[in-house]
Tab-separated table of N, CA and C and ligand atoms in Angstrom:
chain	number	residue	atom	x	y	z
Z	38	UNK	N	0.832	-1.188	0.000
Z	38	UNK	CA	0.000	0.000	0.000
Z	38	UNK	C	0.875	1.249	0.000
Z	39	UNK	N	0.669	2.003	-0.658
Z	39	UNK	CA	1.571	3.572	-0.727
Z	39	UNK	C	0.240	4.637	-0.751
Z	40	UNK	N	1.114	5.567	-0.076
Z	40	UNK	CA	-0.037	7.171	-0.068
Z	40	UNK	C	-0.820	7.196	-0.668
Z	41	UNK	N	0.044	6.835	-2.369
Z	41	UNK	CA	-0.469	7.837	-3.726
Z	41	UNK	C	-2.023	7.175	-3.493
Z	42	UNK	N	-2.198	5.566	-3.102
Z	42	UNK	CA	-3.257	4.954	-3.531
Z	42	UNK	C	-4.473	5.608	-2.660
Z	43	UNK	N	-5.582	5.371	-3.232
Z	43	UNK	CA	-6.586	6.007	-2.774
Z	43	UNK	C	-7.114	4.825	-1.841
Z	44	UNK	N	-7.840	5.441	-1.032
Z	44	UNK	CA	-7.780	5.032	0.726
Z	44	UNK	C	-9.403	4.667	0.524
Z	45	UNK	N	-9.960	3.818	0.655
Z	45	UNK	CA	-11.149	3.006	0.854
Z	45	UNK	C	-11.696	3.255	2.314
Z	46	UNK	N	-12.695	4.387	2.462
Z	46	UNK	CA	-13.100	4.401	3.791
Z	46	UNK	C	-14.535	3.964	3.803
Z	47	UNK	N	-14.918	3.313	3.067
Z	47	UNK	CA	-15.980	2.472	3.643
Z	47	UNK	C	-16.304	1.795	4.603
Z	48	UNK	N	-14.781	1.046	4.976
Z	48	UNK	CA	-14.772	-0.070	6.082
Z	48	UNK	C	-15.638	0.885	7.248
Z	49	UNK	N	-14.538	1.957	7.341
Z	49	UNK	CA	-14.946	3.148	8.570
Z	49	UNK	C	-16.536	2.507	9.287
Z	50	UNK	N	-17.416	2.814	8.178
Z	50	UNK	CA	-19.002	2.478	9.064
Z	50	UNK	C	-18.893	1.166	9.578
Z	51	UNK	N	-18.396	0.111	9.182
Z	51	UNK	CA	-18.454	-1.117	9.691
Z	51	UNK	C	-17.947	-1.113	11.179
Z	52	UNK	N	-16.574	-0.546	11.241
Z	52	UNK	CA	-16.037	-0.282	12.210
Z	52	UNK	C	-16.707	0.207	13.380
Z	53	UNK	N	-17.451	1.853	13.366
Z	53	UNK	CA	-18.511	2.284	13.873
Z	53	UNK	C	-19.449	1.766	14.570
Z	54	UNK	N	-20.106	1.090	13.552
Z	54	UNK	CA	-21.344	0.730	13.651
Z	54	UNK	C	-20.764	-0.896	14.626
Z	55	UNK	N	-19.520	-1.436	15.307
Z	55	UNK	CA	-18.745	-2.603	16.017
Z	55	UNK	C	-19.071	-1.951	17.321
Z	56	UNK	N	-18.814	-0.400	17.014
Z	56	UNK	CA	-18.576	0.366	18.523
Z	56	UNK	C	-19.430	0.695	18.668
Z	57	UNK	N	-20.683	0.534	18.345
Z	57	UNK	CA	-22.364	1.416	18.606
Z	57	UNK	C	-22.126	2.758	18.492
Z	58	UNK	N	-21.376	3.835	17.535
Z	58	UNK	CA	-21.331	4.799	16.876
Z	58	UNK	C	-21.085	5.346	18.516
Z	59	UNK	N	-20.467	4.758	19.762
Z	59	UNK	CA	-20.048	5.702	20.796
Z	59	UNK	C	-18.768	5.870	21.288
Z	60	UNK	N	-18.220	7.471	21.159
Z	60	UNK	CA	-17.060	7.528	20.714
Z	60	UNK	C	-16.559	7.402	22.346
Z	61	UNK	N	-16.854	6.657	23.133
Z	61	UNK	CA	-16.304	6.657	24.297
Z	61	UNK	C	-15.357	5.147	24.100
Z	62	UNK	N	-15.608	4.432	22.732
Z	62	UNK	CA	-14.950	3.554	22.168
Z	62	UNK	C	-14.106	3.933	21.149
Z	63	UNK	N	-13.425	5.238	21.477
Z	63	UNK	CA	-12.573	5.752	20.357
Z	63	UNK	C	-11.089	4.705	20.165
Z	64	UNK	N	-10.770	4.169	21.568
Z	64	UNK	CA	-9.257	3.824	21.178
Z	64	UNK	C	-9.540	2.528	20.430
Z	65	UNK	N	-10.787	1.826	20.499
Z	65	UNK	CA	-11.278	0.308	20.118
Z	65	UNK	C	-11.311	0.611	18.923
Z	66	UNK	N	-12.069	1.252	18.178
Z	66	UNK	CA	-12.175	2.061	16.826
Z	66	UNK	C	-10.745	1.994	16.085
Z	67	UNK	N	-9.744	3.018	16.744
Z	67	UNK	CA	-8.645	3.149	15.845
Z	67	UNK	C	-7.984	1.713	15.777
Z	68	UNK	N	-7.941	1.073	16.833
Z	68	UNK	CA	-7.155	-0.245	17.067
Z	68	UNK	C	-7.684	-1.149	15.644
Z	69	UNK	N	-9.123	-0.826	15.854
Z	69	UNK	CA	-9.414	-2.014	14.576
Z	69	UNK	C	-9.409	-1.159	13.308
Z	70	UNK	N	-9.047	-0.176	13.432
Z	70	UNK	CA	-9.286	0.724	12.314
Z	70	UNK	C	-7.497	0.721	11.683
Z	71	UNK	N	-6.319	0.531	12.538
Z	71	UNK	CA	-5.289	-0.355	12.144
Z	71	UNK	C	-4.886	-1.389	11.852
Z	72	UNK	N	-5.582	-2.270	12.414
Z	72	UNK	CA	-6.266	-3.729	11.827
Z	72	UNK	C	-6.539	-3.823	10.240
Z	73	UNK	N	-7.592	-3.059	9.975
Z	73	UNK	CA	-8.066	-3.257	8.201
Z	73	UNK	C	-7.100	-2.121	7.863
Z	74	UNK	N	-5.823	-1.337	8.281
Z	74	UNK	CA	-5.146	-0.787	6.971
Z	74	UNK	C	-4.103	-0.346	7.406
Z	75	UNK	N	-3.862	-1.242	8.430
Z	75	UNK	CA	-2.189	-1.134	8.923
Z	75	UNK	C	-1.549	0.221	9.509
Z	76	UNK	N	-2.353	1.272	9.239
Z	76	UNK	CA	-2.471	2.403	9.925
Z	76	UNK	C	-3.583	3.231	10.240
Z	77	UNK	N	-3.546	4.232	10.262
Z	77	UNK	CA	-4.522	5.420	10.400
Z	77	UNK	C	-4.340	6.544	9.675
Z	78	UNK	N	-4.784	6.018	8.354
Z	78	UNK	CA	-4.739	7.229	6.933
Z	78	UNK	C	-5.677	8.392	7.450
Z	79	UNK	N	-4.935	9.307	7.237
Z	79	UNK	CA	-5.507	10.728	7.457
Z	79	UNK	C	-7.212	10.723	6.822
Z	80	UNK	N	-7.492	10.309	5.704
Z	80	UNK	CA	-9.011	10.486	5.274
Z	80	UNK	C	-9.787	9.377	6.144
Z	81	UNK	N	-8.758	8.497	6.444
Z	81	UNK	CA	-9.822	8.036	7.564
Z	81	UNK	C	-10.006	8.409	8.516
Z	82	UNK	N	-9.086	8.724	9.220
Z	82	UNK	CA	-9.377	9.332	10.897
Z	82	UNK	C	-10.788	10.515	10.493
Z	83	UNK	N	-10.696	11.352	9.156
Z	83	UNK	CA	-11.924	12.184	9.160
Z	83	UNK	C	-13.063	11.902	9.478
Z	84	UNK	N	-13.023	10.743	8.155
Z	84	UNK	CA	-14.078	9.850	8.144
Z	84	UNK	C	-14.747	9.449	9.795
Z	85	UNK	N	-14.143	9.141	10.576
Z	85	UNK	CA	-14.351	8.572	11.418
Z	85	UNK	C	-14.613	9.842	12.391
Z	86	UNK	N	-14.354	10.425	12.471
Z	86	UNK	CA	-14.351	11.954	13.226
Z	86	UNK	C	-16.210	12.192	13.077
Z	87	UNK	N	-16.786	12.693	11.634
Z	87	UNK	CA	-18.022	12.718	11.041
Z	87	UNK	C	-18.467	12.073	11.723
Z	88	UNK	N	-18.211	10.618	11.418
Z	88	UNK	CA	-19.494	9.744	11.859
Z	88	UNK	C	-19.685	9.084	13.157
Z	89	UNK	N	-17.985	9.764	14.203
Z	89	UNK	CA	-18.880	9.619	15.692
Z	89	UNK	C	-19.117	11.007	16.431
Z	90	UNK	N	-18.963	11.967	15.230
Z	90	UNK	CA	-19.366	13.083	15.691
Z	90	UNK	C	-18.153	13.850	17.237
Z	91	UNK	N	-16.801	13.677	16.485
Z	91	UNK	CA	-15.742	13.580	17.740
Z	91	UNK	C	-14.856	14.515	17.075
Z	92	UNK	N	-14.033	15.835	17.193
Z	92	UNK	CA	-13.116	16.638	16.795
Z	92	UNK	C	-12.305	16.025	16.339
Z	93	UNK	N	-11.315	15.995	15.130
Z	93	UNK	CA	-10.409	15.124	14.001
Z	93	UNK	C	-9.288	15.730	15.392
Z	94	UNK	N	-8.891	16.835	16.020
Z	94	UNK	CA	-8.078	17.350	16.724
Z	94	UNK	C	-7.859	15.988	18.214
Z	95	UNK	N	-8.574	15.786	18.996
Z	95	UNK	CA	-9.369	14.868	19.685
Z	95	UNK	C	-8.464	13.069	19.418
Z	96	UNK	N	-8.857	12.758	17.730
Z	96	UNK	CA	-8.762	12.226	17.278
Z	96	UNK	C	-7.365	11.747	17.381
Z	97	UNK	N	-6.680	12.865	16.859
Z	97	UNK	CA	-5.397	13.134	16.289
Z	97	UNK	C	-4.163	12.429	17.765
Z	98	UNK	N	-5.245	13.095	19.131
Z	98	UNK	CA	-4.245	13.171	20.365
Z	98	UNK	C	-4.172	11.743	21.017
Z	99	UNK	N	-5.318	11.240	20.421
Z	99	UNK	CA	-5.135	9.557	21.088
Z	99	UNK	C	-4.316	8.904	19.885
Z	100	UNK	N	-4.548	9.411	18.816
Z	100	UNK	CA	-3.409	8.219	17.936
Z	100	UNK	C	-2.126	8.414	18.195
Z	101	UNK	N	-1.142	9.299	18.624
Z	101	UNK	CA	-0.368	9.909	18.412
Z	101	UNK	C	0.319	9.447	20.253
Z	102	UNK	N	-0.874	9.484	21.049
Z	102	UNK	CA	-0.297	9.227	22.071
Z	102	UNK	C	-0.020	7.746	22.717
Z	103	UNK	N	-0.787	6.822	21.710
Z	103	UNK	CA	-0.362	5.477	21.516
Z	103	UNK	C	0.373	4.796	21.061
Z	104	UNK	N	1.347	4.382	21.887
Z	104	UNK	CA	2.495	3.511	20.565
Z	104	UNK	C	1.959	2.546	20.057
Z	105	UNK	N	1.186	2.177	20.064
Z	105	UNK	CA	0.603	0.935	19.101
Z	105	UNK	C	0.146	1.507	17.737
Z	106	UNK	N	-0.466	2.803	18.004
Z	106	UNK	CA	-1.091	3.187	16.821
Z	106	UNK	C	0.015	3.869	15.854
Z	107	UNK	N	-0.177	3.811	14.601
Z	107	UNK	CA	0.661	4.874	13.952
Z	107	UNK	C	-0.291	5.437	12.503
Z	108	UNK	N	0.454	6.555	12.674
Z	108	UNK	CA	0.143	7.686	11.257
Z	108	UNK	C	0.598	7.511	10.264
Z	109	UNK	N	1.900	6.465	10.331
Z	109	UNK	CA	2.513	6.616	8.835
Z	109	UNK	C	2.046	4.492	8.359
Z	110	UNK	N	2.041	4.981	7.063
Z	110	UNK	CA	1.776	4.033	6.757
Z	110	UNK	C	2.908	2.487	6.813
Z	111	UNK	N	2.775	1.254	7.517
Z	111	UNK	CA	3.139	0.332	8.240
Z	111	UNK	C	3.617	-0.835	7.006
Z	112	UNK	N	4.573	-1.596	6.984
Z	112	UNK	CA	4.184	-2.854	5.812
Z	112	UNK	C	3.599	-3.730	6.192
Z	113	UNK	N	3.575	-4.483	5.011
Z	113	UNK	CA	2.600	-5.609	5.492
Z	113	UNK	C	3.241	-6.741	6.440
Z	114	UNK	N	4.889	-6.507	6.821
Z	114	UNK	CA	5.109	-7.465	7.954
Z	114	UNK	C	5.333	-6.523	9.203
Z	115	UNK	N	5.281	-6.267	10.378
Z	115	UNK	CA	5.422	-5.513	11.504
Z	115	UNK	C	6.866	-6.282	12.085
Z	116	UNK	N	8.143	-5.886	12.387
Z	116	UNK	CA	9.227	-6.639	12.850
Z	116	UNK	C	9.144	-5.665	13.976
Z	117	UNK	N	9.892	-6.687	15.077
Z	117	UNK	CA	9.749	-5.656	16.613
Z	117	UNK	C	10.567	-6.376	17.638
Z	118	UNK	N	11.922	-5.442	17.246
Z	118	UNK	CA	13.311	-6.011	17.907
Z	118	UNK	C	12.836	-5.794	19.265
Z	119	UNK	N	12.997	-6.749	20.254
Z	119	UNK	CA	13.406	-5.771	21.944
Z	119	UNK	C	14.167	-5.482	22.331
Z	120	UNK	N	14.594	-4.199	23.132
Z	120	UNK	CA	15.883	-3.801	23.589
Z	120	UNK	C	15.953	-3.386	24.612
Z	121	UNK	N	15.016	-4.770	25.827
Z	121	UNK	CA	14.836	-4.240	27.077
Z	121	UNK	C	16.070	-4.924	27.350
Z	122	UNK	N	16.269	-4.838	28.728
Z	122	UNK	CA	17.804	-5.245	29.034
Z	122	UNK	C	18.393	-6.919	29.061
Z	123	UNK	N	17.139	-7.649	29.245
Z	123	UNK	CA	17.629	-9.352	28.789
Z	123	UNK	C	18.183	-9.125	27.132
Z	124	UNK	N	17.374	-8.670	26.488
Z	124	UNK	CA	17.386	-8.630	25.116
Z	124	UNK	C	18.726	-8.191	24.360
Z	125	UNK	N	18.651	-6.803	25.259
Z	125	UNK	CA	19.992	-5.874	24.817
Z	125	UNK	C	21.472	-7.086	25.078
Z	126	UNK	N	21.630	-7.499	26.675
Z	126	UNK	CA	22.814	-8.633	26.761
Z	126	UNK	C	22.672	-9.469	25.843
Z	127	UNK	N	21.798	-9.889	25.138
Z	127	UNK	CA	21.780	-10.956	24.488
Z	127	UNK	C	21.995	-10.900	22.849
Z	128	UNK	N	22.296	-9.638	22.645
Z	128	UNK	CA	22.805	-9.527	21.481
Z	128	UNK	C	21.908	-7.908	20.209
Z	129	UNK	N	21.023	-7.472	20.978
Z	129	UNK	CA	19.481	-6.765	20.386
Z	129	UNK	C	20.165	-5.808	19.619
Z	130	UNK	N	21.296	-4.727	19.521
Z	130	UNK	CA	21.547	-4.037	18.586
Z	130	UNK	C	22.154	-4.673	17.477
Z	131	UNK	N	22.647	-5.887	18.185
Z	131	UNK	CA	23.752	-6.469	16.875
Z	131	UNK	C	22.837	-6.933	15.837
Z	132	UNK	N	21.389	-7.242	16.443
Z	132	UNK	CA	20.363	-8.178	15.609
Z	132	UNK	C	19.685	-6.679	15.421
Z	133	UNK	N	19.467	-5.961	15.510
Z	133	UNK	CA	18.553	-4.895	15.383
Z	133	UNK	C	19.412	-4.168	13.588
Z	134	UNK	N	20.824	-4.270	13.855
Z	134	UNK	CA	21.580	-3.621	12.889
Z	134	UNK	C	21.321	-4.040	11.449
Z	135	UNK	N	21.291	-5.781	11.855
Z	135	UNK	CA	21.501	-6.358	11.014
Z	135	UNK	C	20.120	-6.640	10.013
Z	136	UNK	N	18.863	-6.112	10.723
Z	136	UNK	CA	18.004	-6.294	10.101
Z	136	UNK	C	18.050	-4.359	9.296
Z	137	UNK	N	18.661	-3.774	10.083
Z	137	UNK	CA	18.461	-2.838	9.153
Z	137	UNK	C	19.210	-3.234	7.697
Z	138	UNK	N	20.771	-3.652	7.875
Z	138	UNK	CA	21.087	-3.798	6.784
Z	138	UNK	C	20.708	-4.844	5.756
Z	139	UNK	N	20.212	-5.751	6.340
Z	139	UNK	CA	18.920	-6.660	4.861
Z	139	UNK	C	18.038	-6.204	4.531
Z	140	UNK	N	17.420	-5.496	5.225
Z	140	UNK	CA	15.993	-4.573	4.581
Z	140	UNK	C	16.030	-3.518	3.808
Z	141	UNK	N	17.608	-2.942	4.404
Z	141	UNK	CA	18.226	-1.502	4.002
Z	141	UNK	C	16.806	-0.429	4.627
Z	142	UNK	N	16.538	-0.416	5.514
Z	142	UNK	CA	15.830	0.426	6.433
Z	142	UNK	C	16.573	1.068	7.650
Z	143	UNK	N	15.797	2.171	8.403
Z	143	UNK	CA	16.308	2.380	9.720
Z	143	UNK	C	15.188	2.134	10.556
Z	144	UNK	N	15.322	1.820	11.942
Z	144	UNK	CA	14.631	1.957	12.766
Z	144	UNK	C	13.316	2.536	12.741
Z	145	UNK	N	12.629	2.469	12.629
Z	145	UNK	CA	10.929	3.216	12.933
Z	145	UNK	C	10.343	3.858	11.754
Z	146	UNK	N	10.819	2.964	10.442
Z	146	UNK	CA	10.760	2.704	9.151
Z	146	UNK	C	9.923	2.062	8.479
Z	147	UNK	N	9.948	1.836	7.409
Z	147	UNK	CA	8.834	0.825	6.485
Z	147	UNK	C	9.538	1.129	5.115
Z	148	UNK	N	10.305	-0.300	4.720
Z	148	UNK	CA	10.569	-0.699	3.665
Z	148	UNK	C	9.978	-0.223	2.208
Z	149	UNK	N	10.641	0.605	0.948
Z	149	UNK	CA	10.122	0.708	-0.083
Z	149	UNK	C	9.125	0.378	-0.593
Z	150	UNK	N	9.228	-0.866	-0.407
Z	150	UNK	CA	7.887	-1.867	-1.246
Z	150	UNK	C	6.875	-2.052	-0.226
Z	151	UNK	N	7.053	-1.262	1.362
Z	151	UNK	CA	5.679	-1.823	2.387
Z	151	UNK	C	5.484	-2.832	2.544
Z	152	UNK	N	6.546	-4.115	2.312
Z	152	UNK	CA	6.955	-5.143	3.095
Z	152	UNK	C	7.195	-5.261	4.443
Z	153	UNK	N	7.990	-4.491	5.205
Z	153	UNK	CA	8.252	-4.149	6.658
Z	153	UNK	C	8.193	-3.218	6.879
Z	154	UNK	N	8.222	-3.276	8.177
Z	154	UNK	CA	8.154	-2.228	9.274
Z	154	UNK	C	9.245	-2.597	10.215
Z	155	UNK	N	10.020	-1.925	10.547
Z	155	UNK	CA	11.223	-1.998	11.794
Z	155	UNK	C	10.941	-1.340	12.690
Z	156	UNK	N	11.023	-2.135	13.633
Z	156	UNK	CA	10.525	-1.046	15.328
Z	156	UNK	C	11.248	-1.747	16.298
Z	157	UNK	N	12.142	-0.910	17.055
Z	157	UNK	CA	12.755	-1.528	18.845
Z	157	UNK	C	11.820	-0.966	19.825
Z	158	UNK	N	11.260	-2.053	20.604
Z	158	UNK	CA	10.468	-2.108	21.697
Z	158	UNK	C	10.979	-2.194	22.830
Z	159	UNK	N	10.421	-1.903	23.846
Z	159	UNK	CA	10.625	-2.237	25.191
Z	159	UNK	C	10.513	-3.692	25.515
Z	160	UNK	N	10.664	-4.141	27.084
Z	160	UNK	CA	10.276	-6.089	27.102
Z	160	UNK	C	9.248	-6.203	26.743
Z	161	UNK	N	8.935	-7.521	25.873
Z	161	UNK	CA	8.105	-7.656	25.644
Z	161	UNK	C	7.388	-8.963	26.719
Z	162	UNK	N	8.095	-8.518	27.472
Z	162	UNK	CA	7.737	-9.746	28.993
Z	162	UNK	C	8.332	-11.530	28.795
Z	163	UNK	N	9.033	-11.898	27.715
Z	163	UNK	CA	9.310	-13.081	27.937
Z	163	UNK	C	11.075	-13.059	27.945
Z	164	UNK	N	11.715	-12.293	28.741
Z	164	UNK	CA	13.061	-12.734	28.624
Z	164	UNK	C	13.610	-13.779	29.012
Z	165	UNK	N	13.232	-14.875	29.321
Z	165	UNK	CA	14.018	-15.776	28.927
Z	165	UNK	C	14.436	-16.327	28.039
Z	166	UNK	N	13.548	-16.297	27.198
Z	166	UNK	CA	13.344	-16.234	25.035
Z	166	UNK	C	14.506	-15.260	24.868
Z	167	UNK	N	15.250	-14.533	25.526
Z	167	UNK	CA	16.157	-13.819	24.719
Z	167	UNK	C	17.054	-14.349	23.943
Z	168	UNK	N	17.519	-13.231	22.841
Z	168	UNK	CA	16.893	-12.225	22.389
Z	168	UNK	C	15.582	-12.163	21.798
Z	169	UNK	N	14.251	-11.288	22.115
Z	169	UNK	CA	13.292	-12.075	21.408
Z	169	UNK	C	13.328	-10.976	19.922
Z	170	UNK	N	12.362	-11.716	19.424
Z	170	UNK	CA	11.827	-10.398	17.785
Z	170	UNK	C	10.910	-11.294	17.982
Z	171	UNK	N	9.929	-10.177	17.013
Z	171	UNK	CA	8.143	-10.464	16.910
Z	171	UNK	C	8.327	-10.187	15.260
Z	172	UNK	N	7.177	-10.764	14.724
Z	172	UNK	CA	7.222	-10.431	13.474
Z	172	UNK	C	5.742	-10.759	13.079
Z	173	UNK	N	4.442	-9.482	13.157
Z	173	UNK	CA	3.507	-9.373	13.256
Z	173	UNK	C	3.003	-10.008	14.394
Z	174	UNK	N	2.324	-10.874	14.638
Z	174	UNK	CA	1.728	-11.715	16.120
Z	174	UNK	C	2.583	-13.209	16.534
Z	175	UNK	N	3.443	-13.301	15.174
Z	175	UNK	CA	4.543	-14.440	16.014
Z	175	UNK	C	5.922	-14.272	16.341
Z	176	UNK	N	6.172	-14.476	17.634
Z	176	UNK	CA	6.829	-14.327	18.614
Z	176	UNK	C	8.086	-15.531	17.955
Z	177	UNK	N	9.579	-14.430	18.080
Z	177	UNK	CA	10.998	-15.908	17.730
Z	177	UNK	C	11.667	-15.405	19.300
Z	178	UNK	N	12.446	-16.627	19.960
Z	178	UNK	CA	13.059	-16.348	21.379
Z	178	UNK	C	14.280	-17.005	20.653
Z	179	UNK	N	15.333	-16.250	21.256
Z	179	UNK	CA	16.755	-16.797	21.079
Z	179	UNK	C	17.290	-16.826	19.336
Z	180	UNK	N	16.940	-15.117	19.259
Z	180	UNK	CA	17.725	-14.597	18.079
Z	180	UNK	C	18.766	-13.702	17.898
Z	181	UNK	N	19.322	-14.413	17.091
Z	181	UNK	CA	20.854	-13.751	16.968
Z	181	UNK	C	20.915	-12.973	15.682
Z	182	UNK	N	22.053	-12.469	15.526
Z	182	UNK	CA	21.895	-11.443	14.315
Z	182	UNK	C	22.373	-12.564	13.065
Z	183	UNK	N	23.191	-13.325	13.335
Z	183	UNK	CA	23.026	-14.354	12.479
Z	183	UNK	C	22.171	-15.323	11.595
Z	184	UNK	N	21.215	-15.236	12.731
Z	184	UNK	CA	19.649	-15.581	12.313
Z	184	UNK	C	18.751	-15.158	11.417
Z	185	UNK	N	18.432	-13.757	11.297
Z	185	UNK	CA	17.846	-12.789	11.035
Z	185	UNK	C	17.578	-13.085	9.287
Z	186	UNK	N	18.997	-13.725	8.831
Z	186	UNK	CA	18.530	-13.808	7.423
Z	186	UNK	C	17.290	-14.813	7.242
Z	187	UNK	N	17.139	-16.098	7.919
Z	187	UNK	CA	16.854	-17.243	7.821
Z	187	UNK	C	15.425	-16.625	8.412
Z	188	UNK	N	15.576	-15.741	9.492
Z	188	UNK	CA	14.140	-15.655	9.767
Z	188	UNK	C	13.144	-14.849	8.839
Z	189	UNK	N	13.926	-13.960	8.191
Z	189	UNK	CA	13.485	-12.893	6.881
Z	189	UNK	C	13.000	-13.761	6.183
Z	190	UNK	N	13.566	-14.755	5.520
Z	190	UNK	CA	12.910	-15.661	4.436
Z	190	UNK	C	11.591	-16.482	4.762
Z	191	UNK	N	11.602	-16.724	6.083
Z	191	UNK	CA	10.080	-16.882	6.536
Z	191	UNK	C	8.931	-15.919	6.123
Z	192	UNK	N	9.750	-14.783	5.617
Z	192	UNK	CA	8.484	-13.734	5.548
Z	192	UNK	C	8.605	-13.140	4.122
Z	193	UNK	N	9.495	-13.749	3.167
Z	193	UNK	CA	9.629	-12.653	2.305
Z	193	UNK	C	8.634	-13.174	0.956
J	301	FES	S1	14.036	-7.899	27.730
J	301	FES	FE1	13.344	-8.750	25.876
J	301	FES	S2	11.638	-9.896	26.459
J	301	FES	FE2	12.234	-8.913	28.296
């Protein structure tokens, strides 16, 4: 998915109409509203503004203040080094580097083609799995930067 393409906000009412059009379910909204498009495209957040009747401003301060959520557009794989401190001893920049240099990305990025996304996280609560990486909802424990190629090809 890239900018240029035009943004399908139809889903939007479906979404809505999940939350009973009450925007006291705003963060549930965007969550699934990153769900169907990997982010939170600006014509949608409007969209969605209109039809729960909620300031786009409003809008703007809960996406922005969530790290889960993001504004820029995401690829279609989510990678998510940790670099809490099991992670870090265990090797997390050396593996963090190294995925930049196969992807040829930096940190808090998204790949040309919107294949990936690169992100360093905090623990993600299982250090004994260190080093861990996530790569969308599945979880690898005991990765090395050596690894990283072998685990890429799982996804490419
Ligand atoms: S430090 Fe990485 S999972 Fe806890």
């Amino acid at each position: 998915m890239t900018e240029q393409q035009t943004i399908d906000i139809s889903k939007v009412g479906g979404i809505v109409d999940k939350w009973e059009r009450n925007p006291h379910f705003l963060i549930e909204m965007l969550q699934d509203t990153q769900e169907e498009y990997r982010y939170l495209p600006k014509e949608v957040l409007k969209e969605l503004s209109n039809q729960i009747q909620t300031p786009l401003t409003q809008i703007f301060h809960i996406a922005t203040f969530f790290k889960g959520l993001s504004l820029e557009p995401r690829g279609e794989h989510l990678i998510q080094v940790c670099m809490g401190t099991a992670c870090h001893v265990e090797g997390a920049p050396k593996i963090i580097d190294q995925f930049q240099r196969e992807l040829d990305v930096k940190v808090g990025h998204t790949t040309k083609d919107f294949k990936y996304s690169l992100e360093a996280v905090r623990c993600l609560g299982c250090c004994g799995l260190a080093a861990v990486v996530t790569v969308g909802s599945e979880l690898h424990g005991q990765i090395t930067a050596s690894k990283v190629s072998k685990l890429l090809k799982k996804y490419s």
